[in-house]
């Protein structure tokens, strides 16, 4: 009797067990509903448990959403928080999962488990999230001169593999697409590359690259302009001429500024120069009390170098012809100081300074005249 009871218990547990597996493909940013229908909601509504699990590409198992004890928990997976929900009345038998704004990380194998009163039902669904190619980048490599080689490059940074590339030429202003030039060759190992050899002016124009996969397509456009070799030389010569002209203008301006600065410097320094060949100014020993007239004579004697030299020369000639007795040395007056008379011949330099006398420099000719 005990064995019969055990067999009857296992039979009651597995009577509604079933399974199914399906594959869904959707494009990123779209919405999807993964079906899960059961017949266990009417047995014991309070003991009904529903659970959705995700096995991603890294073989990690994550809980997506659950219903247990009369409550729904839909924030268990951080990456899908706020984007998952039950679609309908899951208590009545529809526990389908609804995901909005699909992302590549949502891809993987989903499992729906329903349990009630010892009975189980589950469904397995594989979700594939397709990603459109990103906006491709187009560029030109090589020399854009006649007779040279160039290559058109196109690459999309992201998107579900495989991504195919196709180059076409825009033949008119309306954007009509046409074939590539006869000299163009597609690189089989890299479909995003087109090679052109011995290019001519006929290659000039707009070219479009289209990157596509199951999810969609994106494109980019690049301009190709082939130049004449002769025109390139003319442009280079013109550029060199302009650069040389500008350099000459700057050099001329710089030299002019330097010349003006030098001239202004010479004008400022000219009054401060001392001539090495200038003779000492003519001066006379004057008697005390007549310093003002001596000063005027000294200034007038230093006004002209030539007049001083001529005067000294005439004085020497006169001395050579005239007799010595006729020359009378200047007489000096006696000065009374503090009640005493001081002989002017015996007055020394310190005494004269104390008396307020002005020292005067005597030229060599004057000293010679006085000693004769």
PDB file of N, CA, C and O in Angstrom, residues 14 34 145 151 163 185 215 237-238 270 273 280 332 346:
ATOM      1  N   UNK A  14       3.823  15.228 -11.852  1.00  0.00           N
ATOM      2  CA  UNK A  14       4.321  15.373 -13.218  1.00  0.00           C
ATOM      3  C   UNK A  14       3.223  15.369 -14.269  1.00  0.00           C
ATOM      4  O   UNK A  14       3.521  15.329 -15.444  1.00  0.00           O
ATOM      5  N   UNK A  34       7.878  37.614 -25.100  1.00  0.00           N
ATOM      6  CA  UNK A  34       8.254  36.201 -25.075  1.00  0.00           C
ATOM      7  C   UNK A  34       7.099  35.421 -24.437  1.00  0.00           C
ATOM      8  O   UNK A  34       6.734  35.669 -23.283  1.00  0.00           O
ATOM      9  N   UNK A 145      46.802  62.699 -57.522  1.00  0.00           N
ATOM     10  CA  UNK A 145      47.399  63.272 -58.724  1.00  0.00           C
ATOM     11  C   UNK A 145      47.258  62.285 -59.872  1.00  0.00           C
ATOM     12  O   UNK A 145      47.220  61.059 -59.654  1.00  0.00           O
ATOM     13  N   UNK A 151      43.037  54.691 -52.629  1.00  0.00           N
ATOM     14  CA  UNK A 151      42.107  53.676 -52.126  1.00  0.00           C
ATOM     15  C   UNK A 151      40.999  54.356 -51.332  1.00  0.00           C
ATOM     16  O   UNK A 151      41.253  55.323 -50.601  1.00  0.00           O
ATOM     17  N   UNK A 163      28.924  42.177 -41.315  1.00  0.00           N
ATOM     18  CA  UNK A 163      28.591  43.469 -41.928  1.00  0.00           C
ATOM     19  C   UNK A 163      29.172  43.492 -43.335  1.00  0.00           C
ATOM     20  O   UNK A 163      30.365  43.224 -43.522  1.00  0.00           O
ATOM     21  N   UNK A 185      38.923  48.381 -58.154  1.00  0.00           N
ATOM     22  CA  UNK A 185      38.887  46.967 -57.771  1.00  0.00           C
ATOM     23  C   UNK A 185      38.586  46.863 -56.278  1.00  0.00           C
ATOM     24  O   UNK A 185      39.208  47.541 -55.468  1.00  0.00           O
ATOM     25  N   UNK A 215      20.010  43.710 -39.472  1.00  0.00           N
ATOM     26  CA  UNK A 215      19.214  44.701 -38.742  1.00  0.00           C
ATOM     27  C   UNK A 215      18.947  45.969 -39.542  1.00  0.00           C
ATOM     28  O   UNK A 215      17.965  46.663 -39.287  1.00  0.00           O
ATOM     29  N   UNK A 237      54.490  76.916 -57.233  1.00  0.00           N
ATOM     30  CA  UNK A 237      55.281  78.099 -57.562  1.00  0.00           C
ATOM     31  C   UNK A 237      54.640  79.376 -57.065  1.00  0.00           C
ATOM     32  O   UNK A 237      55.321  80.282 -56.565  1.00  0.00           O
ATOM     33  N   UNK A 238      53.307  79.465 -57.204  1.00  0.00           N
ATOM     34  CA  UNK A 238      52.613  80.658 -56.724  1.00  0.00           C
ATOM     35  C   UNK A 238      52.746  80.804 -55.214  1.00  0.00           C
ATOM     36  O   UNK A 238      52.974  81.900 -54.700  1.00  0.00           O
ATOM     37  N   UNK A 270      75.495 112.576 -30.334  1.00  0.00           N
ATOM     38  CA  UNK A 270      76.434 113.554 -30.892  1.00  0.00           C
ATOM     39  C   UNK A 270      76.786 114.661 -29.904  1.00  0.00           C
ATOM     40  O   UNK A 270      77.967 115.033 -29.750  1.00  0.00           O
ATOM     41  N   UNK A 273      79.633 113.703 -27.275  1.00  0.00           N
ATOM     42  CA  UNK A 273      80.943 113.241 -27.683  1.00  0.00           C
ATOM     43  C   UNK A 273      82.027 114.268 -27.336  1.00  0.00           C
ATOM     44  O   UNK A 273      81.823 115.487 -27.419  1.00  0.00           O
ATOM     45  N   UNK A 280      93.050 122.606 -25.369  1.00  0.00           N
ATOM     46  CA  UNK A 280      92.493 123.148 -24.130  1.00  0.00           C
ATOM     47  C   UNK A 280      92.080 124.594 -24.339  1.00  0.00           C
ATOM     48  O   UNK A 280      92.702 125.344 -25.115  1.00  0.00           O
ATOM     49  N   UNK A 332     100.189 142.392  -8.693  1.00  0.00           N
ATOM     50  CA  UNK A 332      99.067 141.925  -7.897  1.00  0.00           C
ATOM     51  C   UNK A 332      98.902 142.868  -6.734  1.00  0.00           C
ATOM     52  O   UNK A 332      99.881 143.328  -6.136  1.00  0.00           O
ATOM     53  N   UNK A 346     102.935 135.819  -2.278  1.00  0.00           N
ATOM     54  CA  UNK A 346     103.162 134.714  -1.365  1.00  0.00           C
ATOM     55  C   UNK A 346     101.874 133.968  -1.010  1.00  0.00           C
ATOM     56  O   UNK A 346     101.855 133.125  -0.140  1.00  0.00           O
TER      57      UNK A 346
END
